[in-house]
Amino acid sequence: MINSCVMHRHTGPAPGIMVWGGIGYNSRTPLVRITCTLKCQRYYSEVLEPVVLPFLQGLATAIFQQDNARPHVARIVQRLFVNHQIKLLPWPTRSPDLSPIENMWFTVAQRLTQITPPAATPDQIWQRVEAAWSAVP
């Protein structure tokens, strides 16, 4: 199963950044830095096509999990899943956020809080988030 968290924010003294990342049982995607509002077309062209599709093709069986954020439920996005025969895990409308990716983000955030001094720029945060993401076993 792969999980996504599209708009996890790490904030602190420096400006925050948004990132997208996915995990599988024994694997993870590279992170995608979200530089502005993530609407359906950008989700499609910057996350799904270049990152998710190749990642899922490398797995024998996969069920893609995402919440009901607007970019996730857009027709163009739903068509991509149908066209590529990607199974989706149903996600109830008002469900609590019980996605396994939240444990990954918690671990990444813990690692970030242990680094001193705090990052001063969004680029420094990005470098640290990438390193923390890669370092989680």
mmCIF file of C-alpha atoms in Angstrom:
data_model
loop_
_atom_site.group_PDB
_atom_site.id
_atom_site.type_symbol
_atom_site.label_atom_id
_atom_site.label_comp_id
_atom_site.label_asym_id
_atom_site.label_seq_id
_atom_site.Cartn_x
_atom_site.Cartn_y
_atom_site.Cartn_z
ATOM 1 C CA MET A 1 0.000 0.000 0.000
ATOM 2 C CA ILE A 2 1.216 3.507 -0.731
ATOM 3 C CA ASN A 3 0.070 6.533 1.159
ATOM 4 C CA SER A 4 0.297 10.172 0.335
ATOM 5 C CA CYS A 5 0.287 13.328 2.315
ATOM 6 C CA VAL A 6 0.069 16.234 -0.004
ATOM 7 C CA MET A 7 0.205 19.226 2.256
ATOM 8 C CA HIS A 8 2.169 18.373 5.356
ATOM 9 C CA ARG A 9 3.718 21.567 6.688
ATOM 10 C CA HIS A 10 6.863 21.887 8.726
ATOM 11 C CA THR A 11 6.869 25.264 10.342
ATOM 12 C CA GLY A 12 9.150 26.929 12.785
ATOM 13 C CA PRO A 13 11.221 30.078 13.004
ATOM 14 C CA ALA A 14 11.941 29.877 9.262
ATOM 15 C CA PRO A 15 9.216 29.979 6.647
ATOM 16 C CA GLY A 16 7.498 26.625 6.172
ATOM 17 C CA ILE A 17 7.475 24.481 3.079
ATOM 18 C CA MET A 18 5.027 21.942 1.687
ATOM 19 C CA VAL A 19 6.135 18.513 0.548
ATOM 20 C CA TRP A 20 4.554 15.361 -0.859
ATOM 21 C CA GLY A 21 5.881 11.906 -0.193
ATOM 22 C CA GLY A 22 4.621 8.355 -0.431
ATOM 23 C CA ILE A 23 5.528 5.174 1.370
ATOM 24 C CA GLY A 24 5.147 1.500 0.622
ATOM 25 C CA TYR A 25 5.816 -1.513 2.802
ATOM 26 C CA ASN A 26 9.552 -1.596 2.018
ATOM 27 C CA SER A 27 9.984 1.529 -0.055
ATOM 28 C CA ARG A 28 9.340 5.206 -0.386
ATOM 29 C CA THR A 29 9.052 7.781 -3.118
ATOM 30 C CA PRO A 30 11.360 10.707 -3.489
ATOM 31 C CA LEU A 31 9.913 13.828 -1.934
ATOM 32 C CA VAL A 32 8.293 16.474 -4.076
ATOM 33 C CA ARG A 33 8.609 20.081 -2.988
ATOM 34 C CA ILE A 34 5.327 21.906 -3.481
ATOM 35 C CA THR A 35 6.187 25.491 -4.350
ATOM 36 C CA CYS A 36 2.700 27.001 -4.456
ATOM 37 C CA THR A 37 -0.929 25.984 -4.151
ATOM 38 C CA LEU A 38 -1.341 22.396 -5.273
ATOM 39 C CA LYS A 39 -4.325 22.226 -7.586
ATOM 40 C CA CYS A 40 -5.403 19.177 -9.556
ATOM 41 C CA GLN A 41 -3.382 19.886 -12.709
ATOM 42 C CA ARG A 42 -0.167 20.414 -10.747
ATOM 43 C CA TYR A 43 -0.875 17.319 -8.614
ATOM 44 C CA TYR A 44 -1.280 15.378 -11.854
ATOM 45 C CA SER A 45 1.778 16.758 -13.642
ATOM 46 C CA GLU A 46 4.216 17.238 -10.732
ATOM 47 C CA VAL A 47 3.339 14.348 -8.430
ATOM 48 C CA LEU A 48 1.289 11.614 -10.090
ATOM 49 C CA GLU A 49 2.904 11.326 -13.525
ATOM 50 C CA PRO A 50 6.576 11.757 -12.610
ATOM 51 C CA VAL A 51 6.597 10.129 -9.152
ATOM 52 C CA VAL A 52 3.562 7.983 -8.352
ATOM 53 C CA LEU A 53 3.157 6.136 -11.651
ATOM 54 C CA PRO A 54 6.807 4.967 -11.858
ATOM 55 C CA PHE A 55 6.766 4.069 -8.161
ATOM 56 C CA LEU A 56 3.600 1.981 -8.474
ATOM 57 C CA GLN A 57 4.889 0.266 -11.618
ATOM 58 C CA GLY A 58 7.822 -0.975 -9.553
ATOM 59 C CA LEU A 59 5.536 -2.716 -7.063
ATOM 60 C CA ALA A 60 3.968 -6.119 -7.688
ATOM 61 C CA THR A 61 0.671 -5.181 -6.081
ATOM 62 C CA ALA A 62 -0.313 -1.816 -4.730
ATOM 63 C CA ILE A 63 -3.341 0.031 -3.480
ATOM 64 C CA PHE A 64 -2.942 3.788 -3.567
ATOM 65 C CA GLN A 65 -4.253 5.715 -0.588
ATOM 66 C CA GLN A 66 -5.011 9.397 -0.485
ATOM 67 C CA ASP A 67 -7.515 11.513 1.354
ATOM 68 C CA ASN A 68 -10.354 13.495 -0.190
ATOM 69 C CA ALA A 69 -8.463 16.741 -0.740
ATOM 70 C CA ARG A 70 -9.748 18.598 -3.796
ATOM 71 C CA PRO A 71 -6.752 17.785 -6.024
ATOM 72 C CA HIS A 72 -7.183 14.082 -5.198
ATOM 73 C CA VAL A 73 -10.822 13.819 -6.224
ATOM 74 C CA ALA A 74 -10.663 15.890 -9.411
ATOM 75 C CA ARG A 75 -11.884 14.153 -12.571
ATOM 76 C CA ILE A 76 -8.507 14.391 -14.310
ATOM 77 C CA VAL A 77 -6.863 12.657 -11.357
ATOM 78 C CA GLN A 78 -9.540 9.981 -11.054
ATOM 79 C CA ARG A 79 -9.253 9.270 -14.809
ATOM 80 C CA LEU A 80 -5.508 8.746 -14.443
ATOM 81 C CA PHE A 81 -6.145 6.040 -11.853
ATOM 82 C CA VAL A 82 -8.753 4.354 -14.059
ATOM 83 C CA ASN A 83 -6.601 4.583 -17.199
ATOM 84 C CA HIS A 84 -3.593 3.069 -15.427
ATOM 85 C CA GLN A 85 -5.697 0.508 -13.534
ATOM 86 C CA ILE A 86 -4.527 1.765 -10.166
ATOM 87 C CA LYS A 87 -6.568 0.491 -7.234
ATOM 88 C CA LEU A 88 -7.580 3.136 -4.708
ATOM 89 C CA LEU A 89 -8.272 2.529 -1.052
ATOM 90 C CA PRO A 90 -11.693 4.003 -0.323
ATOM 91 C CA TRP A 91 -11.439 6.983 2.001
ATOM 92 C CA PRO A 92 -14.595 7.993 3.903
ATOM 93 C CA THR A 93 -15.528 11.658 3.703
ATOM 94 C CA ARG A 94 -15.143 12.732 7.320
ATOM 95 C CA SER A 95 -12.705 10.122 8.506
ATOM 96 C CA PRO A 96 -10.035 10.765 11.108
ATOM 97 C CA ASP A 97 -6.535 11.006 9.729
ATOM 98 C CA LEU A 98 -5.394 7.453 10.429
ATOM 99 C CA SER A 99 -3.108 7.100 7.448
ATOM 100 C CA PRO A 100 0.214 5.312 8.070
ATOM 101 C CA ILE A 101 2.035 8.186 6.340
ATOM 102 C CA GLU A 102 1.300 10.310 9.428
ATOM 103 C CA ASN A 103 3.750 8.142 11.409
ATOM 104 C CA MET A 104 6.407 8.851 8.800
ATOM 105 C CA TRP A 105 5.755 12.602 8.945
ATOM 106 C CA PHE A 106 5.898 12.469 12.761
ATOM 107 C CA THR A 107 9.292 10.743 12.616
ATOM 108 C CA VAL A 108 10.594 13.247 10.045
ATOM 109 C CA ALA A 109 9.363 16.140 12.207
ATOM 110 C CA GLN A 110 11.072 14.665 15.292
ATOM 111 C CA ARG A 111 14.363 14.445 13.430
ATOM 112 C CA LEU A 112 14.000 18.044 12.258
ATOM 113 C CA THR A 113 13.441 19.363 15.782
ATOM 114 C CA GLN A 114 16.732 17.752 16.905
ATOM 115 C CA ILE A 115 18.797 19.796 14.447
ATOM 116 C CA THR A 116 20.271 23.055 15.704
ATOM 117 C CA PRO A 117 20.381 25.810 14.812
ATOM 118 C CA PRO A 118 16.948 25.921 13.148
ATOM 119 C CA ALA A 119 16.891 26.295 9.388
ATOM 120 C CA ALA A 120 16.906 29.924 8.312
ATOM 121 C CA THR A 121 15.541 29.564 4.780
ATOM 122 C CA PRO A 122 13.037 27.401 2.917
ATOM 123 C CA ASP A 123 15.930 25.834 0.972
ATOM 124 C CA GLN A 124 17.628 24.806 4.218
ATOM 125 C CA ILE A 125 14.368 23.309 5.476
ATOM 126 C CA TRP A 126 13.979 21.414 2.195
ATOM 127 C CA GLN A 127 17.499 19.956 2.457
ATOM 128 C CA ARG A 128 16.856 18.873 6.030
ATOM 129 C CA VAL A 129 13.444 17.382 5.243
ATOM 130 C CA GLU A 130 14.942 15.385 2.355
ATOM 131 C CA ALA A 131 17.742 14.110 4.607
ATOM 132 C CA ALA A 132 15.338 13.211 7.414
ATOM 133 C CA TRP A 133 12.960 11.477 4.961
ATOM 134 C CA SER A 134 15.809 9.398 3.540
ATOM 135 C CA ALA A 135 17.190 8.529 6.967
ATOM 136 C CA VAL A 136 13.999 6.936 8.332
ATOM 137 C CA PRO A 137 14.477 3.149 8.182
#
